[in-house]
């Protein structure tokens, strides 16, 4: 662990929740992510053309800021966790109201429970004539998910990604869950974050979308991320704007890497470039040795 400091209680400041949408294929994860983003951009931000950087932030009518991971599917969630990056605070479990609890719904429930992350159930496609939300709620009981409508403590909201029905209620349900969690981070320390996605961009070189988890990442910061290192040349937010810094729960594109890291890699700001390079090279060698050992076995 690099630059690990004990954050004092008085330095901790509340931070936005990070939300992952999970559920069975075709139940509407992508549609819901798009609907939430589009609705809030039209409502809140003048002329904002959002960029797909793997995560985005919205502000609810009640003034809460929420950070959504824009990578639906369970692979992202599990691979990030297996690499040691636990970024999700709340899982929104999408179940289509005209379908039922399906294998990937059950898988999503298992992932959320294993990670100890609270769930909110979004019963989607409520606009469909065949919608039967009661069946969804009853089905969920068999998987030990007891929603509020069934006198349990898991919030459930009926939504439609197509008509927009229930989206505001869903966002407020998330904000309420976040309040209960009392999420906090110290913004005044060397930044630590997790790579959400990364690629080699023709014009810009290696680009990583990093979700800052602790501290504040700034232009000019020196960092190590997985087996790569660099110095922040530019930070770009989810609206495509250049920003000087990004605090806890804020997703930003980071430019200035020497290579392309992997999703789930952890970014740490270091004091010196020599330190960053040394750690990156050590990790690269360790990974190589491990591969060689695996090959020899
Ligand atoms: P994903 O695989 O979970 O990401 O599901 P998609 O977002 O790709 O949605 C699958 C299909 O369901 C698409 O054809 C969507 O247009 C449709 N769909 C998603 N949400 C709704 C909804 O709320 N109402 C209706 N009528 N169709 C929806």
PDB file of C-alpha atoms and ligand atoms in Angstrom:
ATOM      1  CA  UNK A   1       0.000   0.000   0.000  1.00  0.00           C
ATOM      2  CA  UNK A   2       1.369   3.342  -1.049  1.00  0.00           C
ATOM      3  CA  UNK A   3       1.063   6.578   0.868  1.00  0.00           C
ATOM      4  CA  UNK A   4      -1.465   5.011   3.228  1.00  0.00           C
ATOM      5  CA  UNK A   5      -2.368   7.543   5.853  1.00  0.00           C
ATOM      6  CA  UNK A   6      -4.884   7.287   8.625  1.00  0.00           C
ATOM      7  CA  UNK A   7      -7.531   9.780   7.708  1.00  0.00           C
ATOM      8  CA  UNK A   8      -8.643  11.610  10.810  1.00  0.00           C
ATOM      9  CA  UNK A   9     -12.353  11.681  11.495  1.00  0.00           C
ATOM     10  CA  UNK A  10     -12.444  15.500  11.420  1.00  0.00           C
ATOM     11  CA  UNK A  11     -10.923  15.471   7.912  1.00  0.00           C
ATOM     12  CA  UNK A  12     -13.616  13.231   6.476  1.00  0.00           C
ATOM     13  CA  UNK A  13     -16.139  14.932   4.224  1.00  0.00           C
ATOM     14  CA  UNK A  14     -19.267  13.348   2.787  1.00  0.00           C
ATOM     15  CA  UNK A  15     -18.889  12.140  -0.786  1.00  0.00           C
ATOM     16  CA  UNK A  16     -21.330  11.090  -3.538  1.00  0.00           C
ATOM     17  CA  UNK A  17     -22.305   7.415  -3.786  1.00  0.00           C
ATOM     18  CA  UNK A  18     -20.996   5.307  -6.679  1.00  0.00           C
ATOM     19  CA  UNK A  19     -23.722   3.233  -8.299  1.00  0.00           C
ATOM     20  CA  UNK A  20     -23.524   0.150 -10.549  1.00  0.00           C
ATOM     21  CA  UNK A  21     -26.565  -1.052 -12.462  1.00  0.00           C
ATOM     22  CA  UNK A  22     -26.812  -4.827 -12.716  1.00  0.00           C
ATOM     23  CA  UNK A  23     -29.403  -7.297 -13.955  1.00  0.00           C
ATOM     24  CA  UNK A  24     -30.289  -9.817 -16.628  1.00  0.00           C
ATOM     25  CA  UNK A  25     -29.505  -9.145 -20.288  1.00  0.00           C
ATOM     26  CA  UNK A  26     -32.230  -7.131 -22.056  1.00  0.00           C
ATOM     27  CA  UNK A  27     -33.881  -6.069 -18.791  1.00  0.00           C
ATOM     28  CA  UNK A  28     -32.834  -2.490 -19.574  1.00  0.00           C
ATOM     29  CA  UNK A  29     -29.507  -1.650 -17.913  1.00  0.00           C
ATOM     30  CA  UNK A  30     -28.149   0.342 -20.836  1.00  0.00           C
ATOM     31  CA  UNK A  31     -31.492   2.043 -21.475  1.00  0.00           C
ATOM     32  CA  UNK A  32     -31.753   3.051 -17.828  1.00  0.00           C
ATOM     33  CA  UNK A  33     -28.195   4.433 -17.725  1.00  0.00           C
ATOM     34  CA  UNK A  34     -28.863   6.431 -20.890  1.00  0.00           C
ATOM     35  CA  UNK A  35     -32.261   7.681 -19.683  1.00  0.00           C
ATOM     36  CA  UNK A  36     -30.856   8.871 -16.354  1.00  0.00           C
ATOM     37  CA  UNK A  37     -27.965  10.666 -18.001  1.00  0.00           C
ATOM     38  CA  UNK A  38     -30.009  12.231 -20.786  1.00  0.00           C
ATOM     39  CA  UNK A  39     -32.807  13.407 -18.494  1.00  0.00           C
ATOM     40  CA  UNK A  40     -30.449  15.069 -16.055  1.00  0.00           C
ATOM     41  CA  UNK A  41     -28.306  16.670 -18.733  1.00  0.00           C
ATOM     42  CA  UNK A  42     -31.331  18.237 -20.407  1.00  0.00           C
ATOM     43  CA  UNK A  43     -32.720  19.312 -17.048  1.00  0.00           C
ATOM     44  CA  UNK A  44     -29.576  20.599 -15.458  1.00  0.00           C
ATOM     45  CA  UNK A  45     -26.728  21.463 -17.754  1.00  0.00           C
ATOM     46  CA  UNK A  46     -26.775  24.083 -20.465  1.00  0.00           C
ATOM     47  CA  UNK A  47     -25.853  22.567 -23.815  1.00  0.00           C
ATOM     48  CA  UNK A  48     -23.921  19.788 -22.167  1.00  0.00           C
ATOM     49  CA  UNK A  49     -22.940  17.049 -24.550  1.00  0.00           C
ATOM     50  CA  UNK A  50     -21.975  14.153 -22.359  1.00  0.00           C
ATOM     51  CA  UNK A  51     -18.974  12.037 -23.211  1.00  0.00           C
ATOM     52  CA  UNK A  52     -18.903   8.293 -22.663  1.00  0.00           C
ATOM     53  CA  UNK A  53     -15.953   7.947 -20.327  1.00  0.00           C
ATOM     54  CA  UNK A  54     -17.218   4.932 -18.353  1.00  0.00           C
ATOM     55  CA  UNK A  55     -18.867   6.892 -15.555  1.00  0.00           C
ATOM     56  CA  UNK A  56     -20.950  10.019 -15.121  1.00  0.00           C
ATOM     57  CA  UNK A  57     -22.416  12.211 -12.415  1.00  0.00           C
ATOM     58  CA  UNK A  58     -25.933  13.587 -12.099  1.00  0.00           C
ATOM     59  CA  UNK A  59     -27.604  15.898  -9.606  1.00  0.00           C
ATOM     60  CA  UNK A  60     -31.068  14.976  -8.322  1.00  0.00           C
ATOM     61  CA  UNK A  61     -33.897  17.483  -7.905  1.00  0.00           C
ATOM     62  CA  UNK A  62     -33.178  17.228  -4.188  1.00  0.00           C
ATOM     63  CA  UNK A  63     -29.601  18.385  -4.815  1.00  0.00           C
ATOM     64  CA  UNK A  64     -27.785  15.084  -4.248  1.00  0.00           C
ATOM     65  CA  UNK A  65     -24.890  14.237  -6.520  1.00  0.00           C
ATOM     66  CA  UNK A  66     -24.722  10.607  -7.708  1.00  0.00           C
ATOM     67  CA  UNK A  67     -21.898   8.908  -9.636  1.00  0.00           C
ATOM     68  CA  UNK A  68     -22.949   6.120 -12.009  1.00  0.00           C
ATOM     69  CA  UNK A  69     -20.618   3.551 -13.500  1.00  0.00           C
ATOM     70  CA  UNK A  70     -21.578   3.485 -17.166  1.00  0.00           C
ATOM     71  CA  UNK A  71     -20.347  -0.049 -17.790  1.00  0.00           C
ATOM     72  CA  UNK A  72     -23.328  -2.361 -17.454  1.00  0.00           C
ATOM     73  CA  UNK A  73     -22.688  -6.034 -17.107  1.00  0.00           C
ATOM     74  CA  UNK A  74     -21.288  -8.030 -14.279  1.00  0.00           C
ATOM     75  CA  UNK A  75     -17.858  -8.619 -15.766  1.00  0.00           C
ATOM     76  CA  UNK A  76     -16.762  -5.086 -14.949  1.00  0.00           C
ATOM     77  CA  UNK A  77     -17.995  -5.377 -11.364  1.00  0.00           C
ATOM     78  CA  UNK A  78     -16.341  -8.736 -10.692  1.00  0.00           C
ATOM     79  CA  UNK A  79     -13.062  -8.029 -12.497  1.00  0.00           C
ATOM     80  CA  UNK A  80     -12.703  -4.737 -10.621  1.00  0.00           C
ATOM     81  CA  UNK A  81     -13.329  -6.517  -7.342  1.00  0.00           C
ATOM     82  CA  UNK A  82     -10.896  -9.306  -8.138  1.00  0.00           C
ATOM     83  CA  UNK A  83      -8.235  -6.669  -8.824  1.00  0.00           C
ATOM     84  CA  UNK A  84      -8.861  -5.163  -5.421  1.00  0.00           C
ATOM     85  CA  UNK A  85     -10.881  -2.159  -6.502  1.00  0.00           C
ATOM     86  CA  UNK A  86     -14.164  -1.987  -4.672  1.00  0.00           C
ATOM     87  CA  UNK A  87     -15.721   1.124  -6.117  1.00  0.00           C
ATOM     88  CA  UNK A  88     -19.456   0.424  -5.932  1.00  0.00           C
ATOM     89  CA  UNK A  89     -21.443   1.704  -2.954  1.00  0.00           C
ATOM     90  CA  UNK A  90     -24.924   0.833  -4.189  1.00  0.00           C
ATOM     91  CA  UNK A  91     -26.186  -1.717  -6.718  1.00  0.00           C
ATOM     92  CA  UNK A  92     -29.330  -0.965  -8.674  1.00  0.00           C
ATOM     93  CA  UNK A  93     -30.801  -4.336  -9.607  1.00  0.00           C
ATOM     94  CA  UNK A  94     -32.866  -4.033 -12.769  1.00  0.00           C
ATOM     95  CA  UNK A  95     -35.640  -6.570 -13.317  1.00  0.00           C
ATOM     96  CA  UNK A  96     -37.999  -6.302 -16.293  1.00  0.00           C
ATOM     97  CA  UNK A  97     -41.599  -6.176 -15.107  1.00  0.00           C
ATOM     98  CA  UNK A  98     -42.766  -8.222 -18.086  1.00  0.00           C
ATOM     99  CA  UNK A  99     -40.190 -10.926 -17.436  1.00  0.00           C
ATOM    100  CA  UNK A 100     -39.049 -12.517 -14.202  1.00  0.00           C
ATOM    101  CA  UNK A 101     -36.043 -13.125 -12.044  1.00  0.00           C
ATOM    102  CA  UNK A 102     -33.568 -14.686 -14.473  1.00  0.00           C
ATOM    103  CA  UNK A 103     -30.128 -16.342 -14.089  1.00  0.00           C
ATOM    104  CA  UNK A 104     -28.178 -13.076 -14.325  1.00  0.00           C
ATOM    105  CA  UNK A 105     -30.592 -11.453 -11.869  1.00  0.00           C
ATOM    106  CA  UNK A 106     -29.683 -14.175  -9.368  1.00  0.00           C
ATOM    107  CA  UNK A 107     -25.992 -13.704 -10.210  1.00  0.00           C
ATOM    108  CA  UNK A 108     -26.269  -9.955  -9.611  1.00  0.00           C
ATOM    109  CA  UNK A 109     -27.905 -10.543  -6.220  1.00  0.00           C
ATOM    110  CA  UNK A 110     -25.055 -12.900  -5.316  1.00  0.00           C
ATOM    111  CA  UNK A 111     -22.413 -10.343  -6.380  1.00  0.00           C
ATOM    112  CA  UNK A 112     -24.013  -7.541  -4.387  1.00  0.00           C
ATOM    113  CA  UNK A 113     -24.335  -9.737  -1.313  1.00  0.00           C
ATOM    114  CA  UNK A 114     -20.750 -11.034  -1.600  1.00  0.00           C
ATOM    115  CA  UNK A 115     -19.478  -7.461  -1.855  1.00  0.00           C
ATOM    116  CA  UNK A 116     -21.679  -6.345   1.046  1.00  0.00           C
ATOM    117  CA  UNK A 117     -23.211  -3.650  -1.134  1.00  0.00           C
ATOM    118  CA  UNK A 118     -26.842  -2.608  -0.543  1.00  0.00           C
ATOM    119  CA  UNK A 119     -29.307  -3.051  -3.390  1.00  0.00           C
ATOM    120  CA  UNK A 120     -32.182  -1.034  -4.747  1.00  0.00           C
ATOM    121  CA  UNK A 121     -34.580  -2.857  -7.070  1.00  0.00           C
ATOM    122  CA  UNK A 122     -35.668  -1.039 -10.226  1.00  0.00           C
ATOM    123  CA  UNK A 123     -38.680  -2.802 -11.724  1.00  0.00           C
ATOM    124  CA  UNK A 124     -38.249  -1.658 -15.313  1.00  0.00           C
ATOM    125  CA  UNK A 125     -40.471  -1.695 -18.427  1.00  0.00           C
ATOM    126  CA  UNK A 126     -43.446  -0.779 -16.259  1.00  0.00           C
ATOM    127  CA  UNK A 127     -44.958   0.825 -19.400  1.00  0.00           C
ATOM    128  CA  UNK A 128     -45.364  -2.580 -21.039  1.00  0.00           C
ATOM    129  CA  UNK A 129     -48.908  -4.016 -21.137  1.00  0.00           C
ATOM    130  CA  UNK A 130     -47.613  -7.341 -19.787  1.00  0.00           C
ATOM    131  CA  UNK A 131     -45.879  -5.684 -16.814  1.00  0.00           C
ATOM    132  CA  UNK A 132     -46.472  -7.588 -13.586  1.00  0.00           C
ATOM    133  CA  UNK A 133     -44.417  -5.980 -10.828  1.00  0.00           C
ATOM    134  CA  UNK A 134     -46.028  -8.124  -8.137  1.00  0.00           C
ATOM    135  CA  UNK A 135     -44.622 -11.238  -9.769  1.00  0.00           C
ATOM    136  CA  UNK A 136     -41.146  -9.679  -9.734  1.00  0.00           C
ATOM    137  CA  UNK A 137     -41.461  -8.872  -6.027  1.00  0.00           C
ATOM    138  CA  UNK A 138     -42.665 -12.391  -5.232  1.00  0.00           C
ATOM    139  CA  UNK A 139     -39.889 -13.949  -7.325  1.00  0.00           C
ATOM    140  CA  UNK A 140     -37.310 -11.897  -5.446  1.00  0.00           C
ATOM    141  CA  UNK A 141     -38.525 -13.299  -2.114  1.00  0.00           C
ATOM    142  CA  UNK A 142     -37.217 -16.694  -3.179  1.00  0.00           C
ATOM    143  CA  UNK A 143     -33.752 -15.145  -3.407  1.00  0.00           C
ATOM    144  CA  UNK A 144     -33.983 -13.503  -0.011  1.00  0.00           C
ATOM    145  CA  UNK A 145     -34.496 -10.051  -1.417  1.00  0.00           C
ATOM    146  CA  UNK A 146     -37.456  -8.631   0.477  1.00  0.00           C
ATOM    147  CA  UNK A 147     -38.538  -5.319  -0.972  1.00  0.00           C
ATOM    148  CA  UNK A 148     -40.374  -2.572   0.914  1.00  0.00           C
ATOM    149  CA  UNK A 149     -43.646  -3.367  -0.878  1.00  0.00           C
ATOM    150  CA  UNK A 150     -43.281  -6.810   0.750  1.00  0.00           C
ATOM    151  CA  UNK A 151     -42.525  -5.237   4.151  1.00  0.00           C
ATOM    152  CA  UNK A 152     -38.788  -5.741   3.719  1.00  0.00           C
ATOM    153  CA  UNK A 153     -36.026  -3.161   3.801  1.00  0.00           C
ATOM    154  CA  UNK A 154     -34.867  -3.195   0.169  1.00  0.00           C
ATOM    155  CA  UNK A 155     -36.207  -0.140  -1.657  1.00  0.00           C
ATOM    156  CA  UNK A 156     -38.075  -0.925  -4.875  1.00  0.00           C
ATOM    157  CA  UNK A 157     -39.110   1.546  -7.552  1.00  0.00           C
ATOM    158  CA  UNK A 158     -41.225   0.991 -10.659  1.00  0.00           C
ATOM    159  CA  UNK A 159     -39.574   2.640 -13.657  1.00  0.00           C
ATOM    160  CA  UNK A 160     -39.614   2.900 -17.406  1.00  0.00           C
ATOM    161  CA  UNK A 161     -36.424   3.751 -19.225  1.00  0.00           C
ATOM    162  CA  UNK A 162     -38.560   4.508 -22.279  1.00  0.00           C
ATOM    163  CA  UNK A 163     -41.185   6.893 -20.844  1.00  0.00           C
ATOM    164  CA  UNK A 164     -39.036   8.177 -17.973  1.00  0.00           C
ATOM    165  CA  UNK A 165     -41.645   7.166 -15.404  1.00  0.00           C
ATOM    166  CA  UNK A 166     -40.192   6.665 -11.937  1.00  0.00           C
ATOM    167  CA  UNK A 167     -36.681   7.836 -12.777  1.00  0.00           C
ATOM    168  CA  UNK A 168     -36.781  10.742 -10.309  1.00  0.00           C
ATOM    169  CA  UNK A 169     -38.078   8.393  -7.588  1.00  0.00           C
ATOM    170  CA  UNK A 170     -35.258   5.978  -8.377  1.00  0.00           C
ATOM    171  CA  UNK A 171     -32.677   8.754  -8.022  1.00  0.00           C
ATOM    172  CA  UNK A 172     -34.203   9.894  -4.728  1.00  0.00           C
ATOM    173  CA  UNK A 173     -34.218   6.278  -3.469  1.00  0.00           C
ATOM    174  CA  UNK A 174     -30.498   6.092  -4.262  1.00  0.00           C
ATOM    175  CA  UNK A 175     -29.865   9.421  -2.520  1.00  0.00           C
ATOM    176  CA  UNK A 176     -31.719   8.148   0.560  1.00  0.00           C
ATOM    177  CA  UNK A 177     -29.718   4.911   0.611  1.00  0.00           C
ATOM    178  CA  UNK A 178     -26.523   6.955   0.289  1.00  0.00           C
ATOM    179  CA  UNK A 179     -27.518   9.094   3.265  1.00  0.00           C
ATOM    180  CA  UNK A 180     -27.969   5.960   5.357  1.00  0.00           C
ATOM    181  CA  UNK A 181     -24.490   4.777   4.346  1.00  0.00           C
ATOM    182  CA  UNK A 182     -22.890   8.085   5.483  1.00  0.00           C
ATOM    183  CA  UNK A 183     -20.198   7.824   2.813  1.00  0.00           C
ATOM    184  CA  UNK A 184     -17.137   9.911   3.570  1.00  0.00           C
ATOM    185  CA  UNK A 185     -13.631  10.512   2.272  1.00  0.00           C
ATOM    186  CA  UNK A 186     -10.753  12.837   3.041  1.00  0.00           C
ATOM    187  CA  UNK A 187     -10.311  15.195   0.075  1.00  0.00           C
ATOM    188  CA  UNK A 188      -7.088  16.673   1.528  1.00  0.00           C
ATOM    189  CA  UNK A 189      -4.561  13.920   0.925  1.00  0.00           C
ATOM    190  CA  UNK A 190      -2.622  12.318  -1.919  1.00  0.00           C
ATOM    191  CA  UNK A 191      -5.206  10.934  -4.327  1.00  0.00           C
ATOM    192  CA  UNK A 192      -6.113   7.295  -4.724  1.00  0.00           C
ATOM    193  CA  UNK A 193      -8.501   6.031  -7.370  1.00  0.00           C
ATOM    194  CA  UNK A 194      -9.539   3.082  -9.498  1.00  0.00           C
ATOM    195  CA  UNK A 195      -9.343   2.706 -13.256  1.00  0.00           C
ATOM    196  CA  UNK A 196     -12.828   2.273 -14.733  1.00  0.00           C
ATOM    197  CA  UNK A 197     -11.634   1.893 -18.302  1.00  0.00           C
ATOM    198  CA  UNK A 198      -8.520   2.698 -20.308  1.00  0.00           C
ATOM    199  CA  UNK A 199      -7.444   2.752 -23.916  1.00  0.00           C
ATOM    200  CA  UNK A 200      -4.726   3.928 -26.230  1.00  0.00           C
ATOM    201  CA  UNK A 201      -6.120   6.969 -28.006  1.00  0.00           C
ATOM    202  CA  UNK A 202      -4.645   7.830 -31.405  1.00  0.00           C
ATOM    203  CA  UNK A 203      -4.391  11.550 -30.745  1.00  0.00           C
ATOM    204  CA  UNK A 204      -4.071  11.664 -26.977  1.00  0.00           C
ATOM    205  CA  UNK A 205      -1.981   8.616 -26.125  1.00  0.00           C
ATOM    206  CA  UNK A 206      -2.942   6.324 -23.231  1.00  0.00           C
ATOM    207  CA  UNK A 207      -6.118   7.584 -21.541  1.00  0.00           C
ATOM    208  CA  UNK A 208      -7.581   6.161 -18.333  1.00  0.00           C
ATOM    209  CA  UNK A 209     -10.897   7.006 -16.740  1.00  0.00           C
ATOM    210  CA  UNK A 210     -10.207   7.086 -13.035  1.00  0.00           C
ATOM    211  CA  UNK A 211     -12.777   7.238 -10.288  1.00  0.00           C
ATOM    212  CA  UNK A 212     -11.129   9.139  -7.456  1.00  0.00           C
ATOM    213  CA  UNK A 213     -11.766   7.378  -4.135  1.00  0.00           C
ATOM    214  CA  UNK A 214      -9.668   9.338  -1.669  1.00  0.00           C
ATOM    215  CA  UNK A 215      -7.949  12.687  -1.798  1.00  0.00           C
ATOM    216  CA  UNK A 216      -7.965  15.079  -4.739  1.00  0.00           C
ATOM    217  CA  UNK A 217      -6.270  14.347  -8.055  1.00  0.00           C
ATOM    218  CA  UNK A 218      -4.711  17.422  -9.658  1.00  0.00           C
ATOM    219  CA  UNK A 219      -3.062  18.420 -12.863  1.00  0.00           C
ATOM    220  CA  UNK A 220       0.695  17.969 -12.384  1.00  0.00           C
ATOM    221  CA  UNK A 221       0.354  15.114  -9.854  1.00  0.00           C
ATOM    222  CA  UNK A 222       2.820  12.246 -10.244  1.00  0.00           C
ATOM    223  CA  UNK A 223       1.277   8.808  -9.960  1.00  0.00           C
ATOM    224  CA  UNK A 224       1.646   5.069 -10.342  1.00  0.00           C
ATOM    225  CA  UNK A 225      -1.269   3.019 -11.680  1.00  0.00           C
ATOM    226  CA  UNK A 226      -0.844  -0.750 -11.909  1.00  0.00           C
ATOM    227  CA  UNK A 227       2.325  -1.302 -13.931  1.00  0.00           C
ATOM    228  CA  UNK A 228       2.209   2.197 -15.433  1.00  0.00           C
ATOM    229  CA  UNK A 229       3.157   5.607 -14.125  1.00  0.00           C
ATOM    230  CA  UNK A 230       2.996   9.189 -15.231  1.00  0.00           C
ATOM    231  CA  UNK A 231       2.302  12.825 -14.478  1.00  0.00           C
ATOM    232  CA  UNK A 232      -1.210  14.245 -14.926  1.00  0.00           C
ATOM    233  CA  UNK A 233      -1.025  16.311 -18.121  1.00  0.00           C
ATOM    234  CA  UNK A 234      -4.758  16.974 -18.248  1.00  0.00           C
ATOM    235  CA  UNK A 235      -7.979  15.952 -16.498  1.00  0.00           C
ATOM    236  CA  UNK A 236     -11.227  15.812 -18.462  1.00  0.00           C
ATOM    237  CA  UNK A 237     -14.640  15.394 -16.842  1.00  0.00           C
ATOM    238  CA  UNK A 238     -17.753  13.517 -18.041  1.00  0.00           C
ATOM    239  CA  UNK A 239     -18.908  16.618 -19.957  1.00  0.00           C
ATOM    240  CA  UNK A 240     -15.692  16.694 -21.950  1.00  0.00           C
ATOM    241  CA  UNK A 241     -14.430  19.764 -20.109  1.00  0.00           C
ATOM    242  CA  UNK A 242     -10.887  20.198 -18.851  1.00  0.00           C
ATOM    243  CA  UNK A 243     -10.748  20.460 -15.075  1.00  0.00           C
ATOM    244  CA  UNK A 244      -7.873  21.269 -12.731  1.00  0.00           C
ATOM    245  CA  UNK A 245      -8.798  18.727 -10.058  1.00  0.00           C
ATOM    246  CA  UNK A 246     -11.149  15.889  -9.133  1.00  0.00           C
ATOM    247  CA  UNK A 247     -12.180  14.946  -5.591  1.00  0.00           C
ATOM    248  CA  UNK A 248     -13.690  11.778  -4.077  1.00  0.00           C
ATOM    249  CA  UNK A 249     -16.292   9.902  -6.218  1.00  0.00           C
ATOM    250  CA  UNK A 250     -15.567  12.074  -9.255  1.00  0.00           C
ATOM    251  CA  UNK A 251     -14.768  10.265 -12.526  1.00  0.00           C
ATOM    252  CA  UNK A 252     -12.157  11.890 -14.783  1.00  0.00           C
ATOM    253  CA  UNK A 253     -10.133  11.011 -17.808  1.00  0.00           C
ATOM    254  CA  UNK A 254      -6.442  11.156 -16.989  1.00  0.00           C
ATOM    255  CA  UNK A 255      -3.876  12.021 -19.657  1.00  0.00           C
ATOM    256  CA  UNK A 256      -0.135  11.709 -19.187  1.00  0.00           C
ATOM    257  CA  UNK A 257       0.404   7.966 -18.696  1.00  0.00           C
ATOM    258  CA  UNK A 258       3.448   6.093 -20.033  1.00  0.00           C
ATOM    259  CA  UNK A 259       1.284   3.090 -20.977  1.00  0.00           C
ATOM    260  CA  UNK A 260      -2.273   1.793 -20.838  1.00  0.00           C
ATOM    261  CA  UNK A 261      -3.397   0.404 -17.456  1.00  0.00           C
ATOM    262  CA  UNK A 262      -6.244  -2.090 -16.962  1.00  0.00           C
ATOM    263  CA  UNK A 263      -9.705  -1.632 -15.524  1.00  0.00           C
ATOM    264  CA  UNK A 264      -9.503  -2.236 -11.814  1.00  0.00           C
ATOM    265  CA  UNK A 265      -5.920  -1.004 -11.465  1.00  0.00           C
ATOM    266  CA  UNK A 266      -5.448   1.314  -8.521  1.00  0.00           C
ATOM    267  CA  UNK A 267      -3.928   4.766  -9.031  1.00  0.00           C
ATOM    268  CA  UNK A 268      -1.811   6.291  -6.282  1.00  0.00           C
ATOM    269  CA  UNK A 269      -0.234   9.725  -6.278  1.00  0.00           C
ATOM    270  CA  UNK A 270       3.401   9.605  -5.208  1.00  0.00           C
ATOM    271  CA  UNK A 271       5.891  12.208  -4.009  1.00  0.00           C
ATOM    272  CA  UNK A 272       8.437  11.760  -6.777  1.00  0.00           C
ATOM    273  CA  UNK A 273       8.618  10.423 -10.300  1.00  0.00           C
ATOM    274  CA  UNK A 274      11.479   8.112  -9.281  1.00  0.00           C
ATOM    275  CA  UNK A 275       9.183   6.529  -6.682  1.00  0.00           C
ATOM    276  CA  UNK A 276       6.337   6.101  -9.197  1.00  0.00           C
ATOM    277  CA  UNK A 277       8.660   4.571 -11.796  1.00  0.00           C
ATOM    278  CA  UNK A 278      10.273   2.250  -9.264  1.00  0.00           C
ATOM    279  CA  UNK A 279       6.907   0.867  -8.092  1.00  0.00           C
ATOM    280  CA  UNK A 280       5.636   0.476 -11.669  1.00  0.00           C
ATOM    281  CA  UNK A 281       8.799  -1.351 -12.747  1.00  0.00           C
ATOM    282  CA  UNK A 282       8.728  -3.567  -9.682  1.00  0.00           C
ATOM    283  CA  UNK A 283       5.128  -4.552 -10.428  1.00  0.00           C
ATOM    284  CA  UNK A 284       5.917  -5.179 -14.088  1.00  0.00           C
ATOM    285  CA  UNK A 285       8.787  -7.474 -13.125  1.00  0.00           C
ATOM    286  CA  UNK A 286       6.682  -9.273 -10.501  1.00  0.00           C
ATOM    287  CA  UNK A 287       3.930  -9.862 -13.086  1.00  0.00           C
ATOM    288  CA  UNK A 288       6.484 -11.162 -15.598  1.00  0.00           C
ATOM    289  CA  UNK A 289       8.022 -13.522 -13.020  1.00  0.00           C
ATOM    290  CA  UNK A 290       4.563 -14.781 -12.132  1.00  0.00           C
ATOM    291  CA  UNK A 291       3.743 -15.477 -15.779  1.00  0.00           C
ATOM    292  CA  UNK A 292       7.091 -17.230 -16.248  1.00  0.00           C
ATOM    293  CA  UNK A 293       6.461 -19.362 -13.151  1.00  0.00           C
ATOM    294  CA  UNK A 294       2.994 -20.243 -14.393  1.00  0.00           C
ATOM    295  CA  UNK A 295       4.472 -21.151 -17.782  1.00  0.00           C
ATOM    296  CA  UNK A 296       7.148 -23.361 -16.233  1.00  0.00           C
ATOM    297  CA  UNK A 297       4.674 -25.191 -14.019  1.00  0.00           C
TER     298      UNK A 297
HETATM  299  P1  LIG B   1     -29.573  -4.464 -21.200  1.00  0.00           P
HETATM  300  O1  LIG B   1     -29.134  -5.666 -21.970  1.00  0.00           O
HETATM  301  O2  LIG B   1     -29.979  -4.824 -19.807  1.00  0.00           O
HETATM  302  O3  LIG B   1     -28.573  -3.333 -21.216  1.00  0.00           O
HETATM  303  O4  LIG B   1     -30.935  -3.974 -21.885  1.00  0.00           O
HETATM  304  P2  LIG B   1     -31.192  -2.775 -22.917  1.00  0.00           P
HETATM  305  O5  LIG B   1     -31.094  -1.454 -22.244  1.00  0.00           O
HETATM  306  O6  LIG B   1     -30.326  -2.991 -24.099  1.00  0.00           O
HETATM  307  O7  LIG B   1     -32.724  -2.997 -23.282  1.00  0.00           O
HETATM  308  C1  LIG B   1     -33.176  -4.175 -23.938  1.00  0.00           C
HETATM  309  C2  LIG B   1     -34.416  -3.843 -24.749  1.00  0.00           C
HETATM  310  O8  LIG B   1     -35.481  -3.468 -23.892  1.00  0.00           O
HETATM  311  C3  LIG B   1     -34.205  -2.694 -25.724  1.00  0.00           C
HETATM  312  O9  LIG B   1     -34.888  -2.998 -26.919  1.00  0.00           O
HETATM  313  C4  LIG B   1     -34.870  -1.519 -25.036  1.00  0.00           C
HETATM  314  O10 LIG B   1     -35.371  -0.559 -25.920  1.00  0.00           O
HETATM  315  C5  LIG B   1     -35.997  -2.192 -24.262  1.00  0.00           C
HETATM  316  N1  LIG B   1     -36.335  -1.453 -23.036  1.00  0.00           N
HETATM  317  C6  LIG B   1     -35.478  -1.097 -22.043  1.00  0.00           C
HETATM  318  N2  LIG B   1     -36.126  -0.460 -21.058  1.00  0.00           N
HETATM  319  C7  LIG B   1     -37.432  -0.410 -21.436  1.00  0.00           C
HETATM  320  C8  LIG B   1     -38.629   0.127 -20.833  1.00  0.00           C
HETATM  321  O11 LIG B   1     -38.623   0.695 -19.741  1.00  0.00           O
HETATM  322  N3  LIG B   1     -39.791  -0.030 -21.531  1.00  0.00           N
HETATM  323  C9  LIG B   1     -39.846  -0.662 -22.732  1.00  0.00           C
HETATM  324  N4  LIG B   1     -41.039  -0.749 -23.325  1.00  0.00           N
HETATM  325  N5  LIG B   1     -38.754  -1.164 -23.330  1.00  0.00           N
HETATM  326  C10 LIG B   1     -37.566  -1.051 -22.697  1.00  0.00           C
END
